[in-house]
Tab-separated table of C-alpha atoms in Angstrom:
chain	number	residue	atom	x	y	z
A	176	MET	CA	9.188	-12.442	-10.924
A	177	VAL	CA	6.265	-12.181	-13.335
A	178	VAL	CA	3.721	-12.700	-10.608
A	179	GLU	CA	5.145	-9.721	-8.720
A	180	THR	CA	4.906	-7.561	-11.851
A	181	TRP	CA	1.205	-8.173	-12.436
A	182	LYS	CA	0.431	-7.658	-8.754
A	183	LYS	CA	1.910	-4.157	-8.766
A	184	SER	CA	-0.813	-1.639	-7.929
A	185	GLY	CA	-1.184	1.667	-9.706
A	186	ILE	CA	-2.389	3.495	-6.594
A	187	ALA	CA	-0.541	1.777	-3.733
A	188	THR	CA	2.874	0.392	-2.845
A	189	LYS	CA	1.348	-2.933	-1.735
A	190	PHE	CA	-0.816	-5.573	-3.375
A	191	PRO	CA	-3.936	-5.711	-1.139
A	192	THR	CA	-3.911	-8.615	1.314
A	193	TYR	CA	-7.648	-9.248	1.002
A	194	ARG	CA	-7.215	-10.397	-2.605
A	195	ASN	CA	-5.386	-13.462	-1.273
A	196	SER	CA	-8.490	-14.517	0.704
A	197	SER	CA	-10.293	-17.708	-0.298
A	198	LEU	CA	-13.623	-15.880	0.063
A	199	VAL	CA	-13.707	-12.161	-0.738
A	200	THR	CA	-16.171	-10.297	1.481
A	201	VAL	CA	-16.426	-6.868	3.076
A	202	HIS	CA	-15.034	-8.419	6.254
A	203	SER	CA	-11.951	-9.864	4.524
A	204	TRP	CA	-11.460	-6.488	2.786
A	205	GLN	CA	-11.532	-4.700	6.141
A	206	LYS	CA	-9.135	-7.160	7.767
A	207	GLY	CA	-6.757	-6.896	4.824
A	208	LYS	CA	-6.860	-3.111	4.889
A	209	GLN	CA	-6.065	-3.124	8.603
A	210	GLN	CA	-2.978	-5.217	7.856
A	211	ASP	CA	-1.853	-3.082	4.923
A	212	ASP	CA	-2.577	0.529	5.860
A	213	GLU	CA	0.148	1.375	8.421
A	214	ALA	CA	-2.531	2.940	10.643
A	215	GLU	CA	-1.074	1.412	13.824
A	216	GLY	CA	-4.400	-0.001	14.997
A	217	LEU	CA	-6.047	3.435	15.091
A	218	TRP	CA	-7.222	5.878	12.390
A	219	ARG	CA	-4.803	7.402	9.912
A	220	ILE	CA	-5.350	10.677	8.016
A	221	LYS	CA	-2.418	11.653	5.824
A	222	ASP	CA	0.693	11.230	7.987
A	223	SER	CA	-1.006	11.506	11.375
A	224	ILE	CA	-2.488	8.881	13.696
A	225	TYR	CA	-5.746	9.662	15.513
A	226	ASP	CA	-7.644	7.922	18.281
A	227	PHE	CA	-11.353	8.455	17.637
A	228	THR	CA	-12.522	5.829	20.158
A	229	SER	CA	-14.277	8.356	22.380
A	230	PHE	CA	-15.778	10.063	19.302
A	231	ILE	CA	-17.476	6.997	17.777
A	232	ASP	CA	-20.861	7.583	19.385
A	233	LYS	CA	-20.603	11.350	18.945
A	234	HIS	CA	-20.010	11.312	15.203
A	235	PRO	CA	-22.764	13.370	13.498
A	236	GLY	CA	-22.867	10.922	10.570
A	237	GLY	CA	-23.493	7.958	12.878
A	238	PRO	CA	-21.105	5.613	14.705
A	239	PHE	CA	-20.831	3.125	11.815
A	240	TRP	CA	-18.376	5.183	9.761
A	241	ILE	CA	-15.893	5.594	12.611
A	242	ARG	CA	-16.303	2.142	14.153
A	243	GLU	CA	-15.853	0.251	10.887
A	244	THR	CA	-12.744	2.155	9.764
A	245	LYS	CA	-10.620	1.608	12.865
A	246	GLY	CA	-7.138	0.429	11.982
A	247	THR	CA	-7.203	1.907	8.465
A	248	ASP	CA	-6.082	4.904	6.453
A	249	ILE	CA	-9.184	7.089	5.935
A	250	THR	CA	-7.495	10.074	4.270
A	251	GLU	CA	-9.518	10.150	1.042
A	252	ALA	CA	-12.750	9.086	2.739
A	253	PHE	CA	-12.416	11.854	5.319
A	254	GLU	CA	-11.664	14.439	2.642
A	255	SER	CA	-14.544	13.510	0.308
A	256	HIS	CA	-17.189	13.054	3.011
A	257	HIS	CA	-16.672	16.439	4.717
A	258	LEU	CA	-17.285	19.564	2.678
A	259	THR	CA	-16.833	22.146	5.410
A	260	THR	CA	-13.567	23.014	7.154
A	261	ALA	CA	-14.949	22.357	10.653
A	262	PRO	CA	-14.152	18.591	10.822
A	263	GLU	CA	-10.507	19.169	9.926
A	264	LYS	CA	-10.180	21.643	12.791
A	265	MET	CA	-12.106	19.428	15.194
A	266	ILE	CA	-9.978	16.295	14.775
A	267	ALA	CA	-6.798	18.041	15.953
A	268	LYS	CA	-7.572	17.154	19.572
A	269	TYR	CA	-7.755	13.452	18.712
A	270	LYS	CA	-4.284	13.287	17.182
A	271	VAL	CA	-1.935	11.056	19.194
A	272	ARG	CA	1.247	11.039	17.068
A	273	ASP	CA	2.800	11.199	13.647
A	274	ALA	CA	2.665	7.973	11.651
A	275	ALA	CA	5.778	5.808	11.907
A	276	LYS	CA	5.757	4.820	8.215
A	277	PRO	CA	4.766	6.529	4.939
A	278	ARG	CA	1.289	6.041	3.439
A	279	ILE	CA	0.946	3.092	1.084
A	280	TYR	CA	-1.396	5.036	-1.218
A	281	THR	CA	0.235	7.125	-3.932
A	282	LEU	CA	-2.722	9.402	-4.732
A	283	THR	CA	-2.413	12.998	-3.548
A	284	LEU	CA	-4.634	15.681	-2.029
A	285	HIS	CA	-2.471	18.787	-2.252
A	286	GLU	CA	-3.996	22.113	-1.222
A	287	ASP	CA	-3.331	23.560	-4.690
A	288	GLY	CA	-4.336	20.353	-6.505
A	289	PHE	CA	-7.453	19.604	-8.532
A	290	TYR	CA	-9.660	18.123	-5.819
A	291	LYS	CA	-8.987	20.637	-3.058
A	292	THR	CA	-9.371	23.516	-5.531
A	293	LEU	CA	-12.690	22.112	-6.770
A	294	LYS	CA	-13.888	21.436	-3.246
A	295	GLU	CA	-13.344	25.058	-2.258
A	296	LYS	CA	-15.346	26.244	-5.274
A	297	VAL	CA	-18.146	23.760	-4.524
A	298	ARG	CA	-18.265	24.917	-0.928
A	299	GLU	CA	-18.912	28.465	-2.103
A	300	GLN	CA	-21.404	27.378	-4.799
A	301	LEU	CA	-23.502	25.449	-2.274
A	302	LYS	CA	-24.171	28.655	-0.362
A	303	THR	CA	-26.268	30.051	-3.206
A	304	ILE	CA	-27.864	27.138	-5.094
A	305	ASP	CA	-31.529	26.107	-4.941
A	306	LYS	CA	-31.990	23.279	-2.404
A	307	SER	CA	-35.517	22.274	-3.508
A	308	PRO	CA	-34.303	19.418	-5.787
A	309	LYS	CA	-33.253	17.618	-2.621
A	310	ARG	CA	-36.892	17.488	-1.538
A	311	ARG	CA	-37.806	16.224	-5.003
A	312	SER	CA	-35.333	13.351	-4.567
A	313	ASP	CA	-37.125	12.343	-1.357
A	314	LEU	CA	-40.492	12.346	-3.129
A	315	ILE	CA	-39.148	10.281	-6.036
A	316	HIS	CA	-37.740	7.735	-3.618
A	317	LEU	CA	-40.994	7.497	-1.678
A	318	GLY	CA	-43.062	7.159	-4.845
A	319	ILE	CA	-40.913	4.326	-6.219
A	320	LEU	CA	-40.913	2.567	-2.854
A	321	LEU	CA	-44.719	2.608	-2.652
A	322	SER	CA	-44.937	1.492	-6.281
A	323	THR	CA	-42.798	-1.548	-5.458
A	324	TYR	CA	-45.307	-2.776	-2.878
A	325	LEU	CA	-48.354	-1.875	-4.993
A	326	PHE	CA	-47.086	-3.748	-8.062
A	327	ALA	CA	-46.055	-6.664	-5.820
A	328	VAL	CA	-49.576	-6.938	-4.405
A	329	ALA	CA	-51.071	-6.681	-7.907
A	330	CYS	CA	-48.893	-9.508	-9.251
A	331	ALA	CA	-49.986	-11.733	-6.348
A	332	LYS	CA	-53.667	-10.806	-6.448
A	333	TYR	CA	-54.128	-11.050	-10.220
A	334	ASP	CA	-51.246	-13.399	-11.132
A	335	SER	CA	-50.169	-10.751	-13.617
A	336	LEU	CA	-46.888	-11.094	-15.501
A	337	LEU	CA	-46.919	-7.372	-16.335
A	338	ALA	CA	-47.343	-6.464	-12.656
A	339	LEU	CA	-44.522	-8.868	-11.766
A	340	ILE	CA	-42.136	-7.205	-14.224
A	341	LEU	CA	-43.147	-3.727	-13.058
A	342	ALA	CA	-42.645	-4.802	-9.433
A	343	GLY	CA	-39.152	-6.068	-10.287
A	344	VAL	CA	-38.202	-2.843	-12.069
A	345	ALA	CA	-39.625	-0.743	-9.211
A	346	LEU	CA	-37.628	-2.810	-6.694
A	347	CYS	CA	-34.471	-2.277	-8.766
A	348	TRP	CA	-35.079	1.466	-8.854
A	349	THR	CA	-35.816	1.536	-5.107
A	350	VAL	CA	-32.441	-0.058	-4.431
A	351	ILE	CA	-30.600	2.318	-6.770
A	352	VAL	CA	-32.286	5.466	-5.409
A	353	SER	CA	-31.664	4.267	-1.833
A	354	HIS	CA	-27.965	4.303	-2.694
A	355	ASN	CA	-28.400	8.099	-2.760
A	356	TYR	CA	-28.910	7.938	1.007
A	357	PHE	CA	-26.508	5.440	2.594
A	358	HIS	CA	-23.505	7.653	1.819
A	359	ARG	CA	-24.852	10.184	4.322
A	360	ARG	CA	-25.580	10.332	8.011
A	361	ASP	CA	-28.021	7.662	9.222
A	362	ASN	CA	-31.550	8.039	7.822
A	363	TRP	CA	-34.634	5.872	7.280
A	364	GLN	CA	-34.296	5.783	3.482
A	365	MET	CA	-31.036	3.820	3.636
A	366	TYR	CA	-32.900	0.834	5.091
A	367	THR	CA	-34.929	0.468	1.876
A	368	PHE	CA	-31.716	-0.530	0.099
A	369	ASN	CA	-32.019	-3.856	1.921
A	370	LEU	CA	-35.245	-4.744	0.111
A	371	GLY	CA	-33.060	-6.178	-2.668
A	372	MET	CA	-31.477	-8.777	-0.312
A	373	MET	CA	-28.326	-6.685	-0.104
A	374	ASN	CA	-27.391	-4.707	2.999
A	375	PHE	CA	-26.559	-1.025	3.309
A	376	CYS	CA	-23.970	-1.716	6.043
A	377	SER	CA	-22.055	-4.057	3.746
A	378	TRP	CA	-22.409	-1.611	0.871
A	379	ARG	CA	-21.191	1.279	2.966
A	380	ILE	CA	-17.958	-0.703	3.039
A	381	SER	CA	-17.861	-2.292	-0.431
A	382	HIS	CA	-19.275	0.731	-2.234
A	383	ALA	CA	-18.637	3.877	-0.193
A	384	MET	CA	-15.317	2.956	1.458
A	385	SER	CA	-13.880	0.706	-1.240
A	386	HIS	CA	-15.300	1.413	-4.705
A	387	HIS	CA	-15.812	5.155	-4.246
A	388	ILE	CA	-12.321	5.718	-2.878
A	389	TYR	CA	-10.347	3.292	-5.058
A	390	PRO	CA	-12.420	2.718	-8.250
A	391	ASN	CA	-11.160	0.238	-10.859
A	392	SER	CA	-8.124	-0.650	-8.746
A	393	TYR	CA	-7.133	-3.824	-6.903
A	394	MET	CA	-8.635	-2.186	-3.806
A	395	ASP	CA	-12.067	-1.936	-5.446
A	396	LEU	CA	-14.359	-4.612	-3.996
A	397	GLU	CA	-16.863	-4.049	-6.781
A	398	LEU	CA	-14.279	-5.508	-9.147
A	399	SER	CA	-13.028	-8.408	-7.036
A	400	MET	CA	-16.441	-9.575	-5.781
A	401	PHE	CA	-17.529	-10.358	-9.359
A	402	GLU	CA	-14.403	-12.355	-10.137
A	403	PRO	CA	-14.050	-14.935	-11.619
A	404	LEU	CA	-17.547	-14.683	-13.191
A	405	LEU	CA	-16.818	-11.221	-14.592
A	406	CYS	CA	-13.361	-9.631	-14.750
A	407	TRP	CA	-12.713	-6.072	-15.882
A	408	VAL	CA	-9.041	-5.858	-14.850
A	409	PRO	CA	-6.990	-6.113	-18.087
A	410	ASN	CA	-4.754	-8.876	-16.778
A	411	PRO	CA	-4.512	-12.433	-18.166
A	412	HIS	CA	-3.208	-13.707	-14.817
A	413	ILE	CA	-6.632	-13.038	-13.281
A	414	LYS	CA	-8.662	-14.357	-16.225
A	415	SER	CA	-7.527	-15.630	-19.600
A	416	LYS	CA	-8.732	-14.257	-22.923
A	417	ALA	CA	-10.649	-17.476	-23.688
A	418	LEU	CA	-12.497	-17.449	-20.370
A	419	ARG	CA	-13.366	-13.794	-20.868
A	420	TYR	CA	-15.390	-14.761	-23.938
A	421	VAL	CA	-17.250	-17.231	-21.716
A	422	SER	CA	-18.210	-14.227	-19.549
A	423	TRP	CA	-20.456	-13.005	-22.360
A	424	VAL	CA	-22.446	-16.257	-21.990
A	425	THR	CA	-22.506	-16.417	-18.179
A	426	GLU	CA	-23.141	-12.677	-17.757
A	427	PRO	CA	-26.982	-12.862	-17.911
A	428	LEU	CA	-27.016	-15.591	-15.255
A	429	ALA	CA	-24.673	-13.568	-13.047
A	430	TYR	CA	-27.030	-10.589	-13.404
A	431	ALA	CA	-30.117	-12.613	-12.436
A	432	ILE	CA	-28.580	-14.140	-9.301
A	433	ALA	CA	-26.434	-11.190	-8.123
A	434	PHE	CA	-28.812	-10.186	-5.309
A	435	PHE	CA	-29.097	-13.787	-4.104
A	436	LEU	CA	-25.311	-14.247	-4.217
A	437	GLN	CA	-24.819	-11.179	-2.030
A	438	LEU	CA	-27.124	-12.579	0.642
A	439	GLY	CA	-25.780	-16.123	0.309
A	440	THR	CA	-22.162	-15.025	0.642
A	441	ARG	CA	-22.896	-13.081	3.825
A	442	ILE	CA	-24.844	-15.990	5.343
A	443	PHE	CA	-22.048	-18.446	4.467
A	444	TYR	CA	-19.371	-16.153	5.901
A	445	SER	CA	-21.402	-15.601	9.072
A	446	LEU	CA	-21.783	-19.348	9.618
A	447	ARG	CA	-18.146	-20.180	8.905
A	448	HIS	CA	-16.304	-17.140	10.251
A	449	ALA	CA	-17.693	-13.984	11.902
A	450	ASN	CA	-21.284	-12.745	11.904
A	451	ILE	CA	-21.907	-10.004	9.359
A	452	MET	CA	-25.719	-10.250	9.403
A	453	TYR	CA	-28.046	-7.598	10.844
A	454	TRP	CA	-31.673	-7.442	11.977
A	455	HIS	CA	-32.501	-5.360	8.914
A	456	ASP	CA	-31.530	-8.280	6.674
A	457	LEU	CA	-35.107	-9.418	7.377
A	458	LEU	CA	-36.617	-6.384	5.621
A	459	PRO	CA	-36.957	-8.122	2.219
A	460	LEU	CA	-39.486	-10.484	3.818
A	461	THR	CA	-41.893	-7.563	4.176
A	462	ILE	CA	-42.537	-7.814	0.416
A	463	PRO	CA	-44.021	-11.362	0.328
A	464	LEU	CA	-45.918	-10.633	3.558
A	465	VAL	CA	-47.510	-7.522	2.059
A	466	MET	CA	-48.255	-9.530	-1.090
A	467	TYR	CA	-49.962	-12.260	0.933
A	468	TYR	CA	-52.112	-10.004	3.114
A	469	GLY	CA	-52.683	-7.458	0.341
A	470	SER	CA	-54.092	-10.114	-1.982
A	471	GLY	CA	-56.983	-10.603	0.429
A	472	GLY	CA	-56.563	-14.361	0.563
A	473	SER	CA	-56.656	-14.886	-3.222
A	474	ALA	CA	-52.990	-15.983	-3.239
A	475	THR	CA	-51.303	-18.618	-1.097
A	476	LEU	CA	-48.203	-17.803	0.912
A	477	LEU	CA	-46.191	-20.243	-1.210
A	478	PHE	CA	-47.329	-18.479	-4.395
A	479	CYS	CA	-46.395	-15.100	-2.916
A	480	LEU	CA	-42.938	-16.383	-2.010
A	481	ARG	CA	-42.440	-17.715	-5.538
A	482	GLN	CA	-43.553	-14.421	-7.081
A	483	TRP	CA	-41.314	-12.504	-4.699
A	484	LEU	CA	-38.245	-14.546	-5.707
A	485	SER	CA	-39.077	-14.009	-9.380
A	486	MET	CA	-39.553	-10.294	-8.761
A	487	THR	CA	-36.183	-10.112	-6.954
A	488	SER	CA	-34.451	-11.910	-9.819
A	489	ILE	CA	-35.906	-9.387	-12.287
A	490	ALA	CA	-34.720	-6.563	-10.022
A	491	SER	CA	-31.262	-8.127	-9.768
A	492	PHE	CA	-30.977	-8.432	-13.549
A	493	ALA	CA	-32.149	-4.851	-14.120
A	494	PHE	CA	-29.816	-3.546	-11.385
A	495	CYS	CA	-26.784	-5.123	-13.073
A	496	VAL	CA	-27.817	-3.995	-16.564
A	497	ILE	CA	-27.996	-0.449	-15.227
A	498	GLY	CA	-25.194	-0.484	-12.664
A	499	LEU	CA	-22.474	-2.389	-14.511
A	500	ASN	CA	-23.046	-0.275	-17.604
A	501	ALA	CA	-23.363	3.040	-15.807
A	502	ALA	CA	-19.923	4.628	-15.760
A	503	HIS	CA	-16.816	2.582	-15.044
A	504	HIS	CA	-16.082	-0.034	-17.706
A	505	ASP	CA	-14.790	0.792	-21.167
A	506	PRO	CA	-11.362	0.335	-22.815
A	507	GLU	CA	-10.955	4.133	-22.681
A	508	ILE	CA	-11.455	4.193	-18.899
A	509	TYR	CA	-8.543	3.705	-16.495
A	510	HIS	CA	-8.366	0.242	-14.914
A	511	GLU	CA	-5.719	-1.335	-12.718
A	512	GLY	CA	-2.579	-1.948	-14.767
A	513	ASP	CA	-3.130	0.928	-17.193
A	514	THR	CA	-0.607	3.757	-17.368
A	515	ASN	CA	-1.240	6.387	-14.717
A	516	ARG	CA	-1.764	10.086	-15.238
A	517	GLU	CA	1.337	12.057	-14.245
A	518	ASP	CA	-0.712	14.221	-11.870
A	519	ARG	CA	-1.632	11.766	-9.074
A	520	ASP	CA	-4.410	13.936	-7.631
A	521	TRP	CA	-7.181	11.764	-6.145
A	522	GLY	CA	-9.932	13.816	-7.778
A	523	LEU	CA	-8.416	13.476	-11.240
A	524	PHE	CA	-8.065	9.737	-10.618
A	525	GLN	CA	-11.835	9.612	-10.018
A	526	VAL	CA	-12.486	11.465	-13.281
A	527	ASP	CA	-10.195	9.069	-15.181
A	528	THR	CA	-12.176	6.024	-13.976
A	529	ILE	CA	-15.548	7.300	-15.218
A	530	ILE	CA	-17.373	8.056	-18.441
A	531	ASP	CA	-20.652	9.743	-17.481
A	532	ARG	CA	-24.121	8.999	-18.871
A	533	GLY	CA	-24.796	12.129	-20.905
A	534	ASP	CA	-28.252	10.873	-21.910
A	535	LEU	CA	-29.600	11.205	-18.351
A	536	LYS	CA	-28.819	14.792	-17.451
A	537	TRP	CA	-32.183	16.199	-18.500
A	538	SER	CA	-34.138	14.220	-15.875
A	539	GLN	CA	-33.645	14.063	-12.100
A	540	PHE	CA	-35.713	10.857	-12.064
A	541	LEU	CA	-33.386	9.149	-14.560
A	542	VAL	CA	-30.276	10.414	-12.780
A	543	LEU	CA	-31.519	8.954	-9.494
A	544	THR	CA	-32.596	5.604	-10.950
A	545	HIS	CA	-29.615	5.069	-13.276
A	546	PHE	CA	-26.545	6.210	-11.295
A	547	GLY	CA	-26.337	9.479	-13.208
A	548	ASP	CA	-24.058	12.488	-12.612
A	549	HIS	CA	-21.481	9.875	-11.680
A	550	VAL	CA	-18.318	11.970	-11.648
A	551	LEU	CA	-19.760	14.555	-9.279
A	552	HIS	CA	-21.285	11.821	-7.138
A	553	HIS	CA	-17.873	10.166	-6.737
A	554	LEU	CA	-16.228	13.459	-5.886
A	555	PHE	CA	-18.929	14.560	-3.402
A	556	PRO	CA	-20.829	11.412	-2.319
A	557	THR	CA	-22.675	12.952	0.621
A	558	LEU	CA	-24.504	15.489	-1.565
A	559	ASP	CA	-28.003	14.670	-2.777
A	560	HIS	CA	-28.104	13.882	-6.487
A	561	GLY	CA	-30.626	16.676	-6.926
A	562	LEU	CA	-27.985	19.261	-6.026
A	563	LEU	CA	-25.263	17.995	-8.358
A	564	PRO	CA	-26.401	19.648	-11.636
A	565	ALA	CA	-25.764	23.086	-10.146
A	566	LEU	CA	-22.105	22.175	-9.643
A	567	TYR	CA	-21.246	21.520	-13.298
A	568	PRO	CA	-20.034	25.081	-14.033
A	569	VAL	CA	-17.352	24.924	-11.325
A	570	LEU	CA	-16.477	21.336	-12.303
A	571	TYR	CA	-15.906	22.283	-15.955
A	572	ASP	CA	-13.913	25.343	-14.924
A	573	THR	CA	-11.629	23.342	-12.629
A	574	LEU	CA	-11.186	20.528	-15.155
A	575	ASP	CA	-10.009	23.100	-17.715
A	576	GLN	CA	-7.597	24.499	-15.158
A	577	PHE	CA	-6.024	21.086	-14.463
A	578	LYS	CA	-6.240	19.603	-17.977
A	579	GLY	CA	-8.948	17.106	-17.070
A	580	GLU	CA	-11.881	15.994	-19.192
A	581	LEU	CA	-15.457	15.006	-18.380
A	582	ARG	CA	-16.314	12.259	-20.872
A	583	GLU	CA	-19.885	11.256	-21.710
A	584	CYS	CA	-21.731	8.616	-23.718
A	585	ASN	CA	-25.159	6.953	-23.761
A	586	HIS	CA	-26.262	3.640	-22.270
A	587	ILE	CA	-25.876	1.601	-25.463
A	588	GLU	CA	-22.326	2.898	-25.921
A	589	HIS	CA	-21.601	1.993	-22.300
A	590	MET	CA	-22.918	-1.544	-22.781
A	591	ILE	CA	-20.735	-2.027	-25.858
A	592	GLY	CA	-17.716	-0.587	-24.025
A	593	GLN	CA	-18.311	-2.753	-20.960
A	594	HIS	CA	-18.313	-5.910	-23.052
A	595	LYS	CA	-15.137	-4.805	-24.794
A	596	GLN	CA	-13.559	-4.220	-21.382
A	597	LEU	CA	-14.493	-7.750	-20.287
A	598	LEU	CA	-12.295	-9.024	-23.136
A	599	ARG	CA	-9.352	-6.653	-22.630
A	600	THR	CA	-6.184	-8.306	-21.289
A	601	GLU	CA	-3.558	-5.748	-22.308
A	602	PRO	CA	-2.985	-2.604	-20.218
A	603	ASN	CA	-3.491	0.763	-21.879
A	604	PRO	CA	-0.035	2.314	-22.438
A	605	ARG	CA	-1.480	5.811	-22.921
A	606	ALA	CA	-1.972	7.778	-19.721
A	607	PRO	CA	-5.288	9.602	-19.171
A	608	GLY	CA	-5.034	13.175	-20.389
A	609	ALA	CA	-2.060	12.391	-22.620
A	610	GLY	CA	-4.046	12.917	-25.836
A	611	LYS	CA	-4.600	10.575	-28.729
């Protein structure tokens, strides 16, 4: 059947169940993954089943990562989030049996493959590199965070359009830089991600567990959550060519309301199904409160709320302009349906789904605020962005060894490529690495 053909995944033997949901959310993604993953209600790593129940509260990275992945295959997530060999030795005591069925994912992590080879080199490189850029990342984050509140107060106190725009841009950058932190063990900086009406817990699932592990595939929530407004999968069954042209018109509106849609979807799902709201969803309200009290009574609470909503819309628009044109969407980038590389190594798959922003590499500030050093970030998400530049020599060396390529372009080229990808309906018949 035709419908079965277009639903065939390039990285798994099953079409993901969650994509049949009437409302796609992180919760429906998790439930679907639990149905699909052959993890037998526990945790699966490669072909073994583990029971980490007693380890949830002991996990050094925080209980969230273990609790929220129960019933799923965490092979790639486990591999990419642990750089040392200690965790692999430690989990042996939690193994309960071999898995009854094969993995549904077709990507590999062989000991002599690209990713494991690179990981070993990175592990050695990290022993000698300068760690001070990590401290610089913390200072950049703090400075942008304070700037967000200062510009917000200024736009309320002086009714300044310039201050409002600067506050929106600063809020956007705060959210993006905070993304540098929620991949790691629990920390205070990750909470500042919520200032943009999104939630780091939801994004730990949609971004860290879904997008980072399965980019540009049917399993990638950051593709499906934008559909049908924006569709990057080159498949006319999901969105026709004519409607894809309409995307160019609706795209600015989608950008401006993206933050609000994230919050609205979670509220709607919580009211109709299961609660996915947290106490820290209230953190965005600190902005209009600081605006109101910081203005010294010169602005009404209603005015502050209106300015705050405008500021958030500006931040939402800027976030999408940066984020959706940062790395992943171009006709030359692998998307679901395209021909796969013969070498199914998970690390090479990550490289094939990214074209990096070469125009950012000279500035740690720009890398942090514009999703820079994207390939290395996908391969080693728990490392601070400030440490990534020191890893390029071993990355280039390993790419040469395994016939991979780190592609780069600037932001304008990415924006052009992203809009071309929105229109693409035909899969790319040429496999990554196959040459022109």
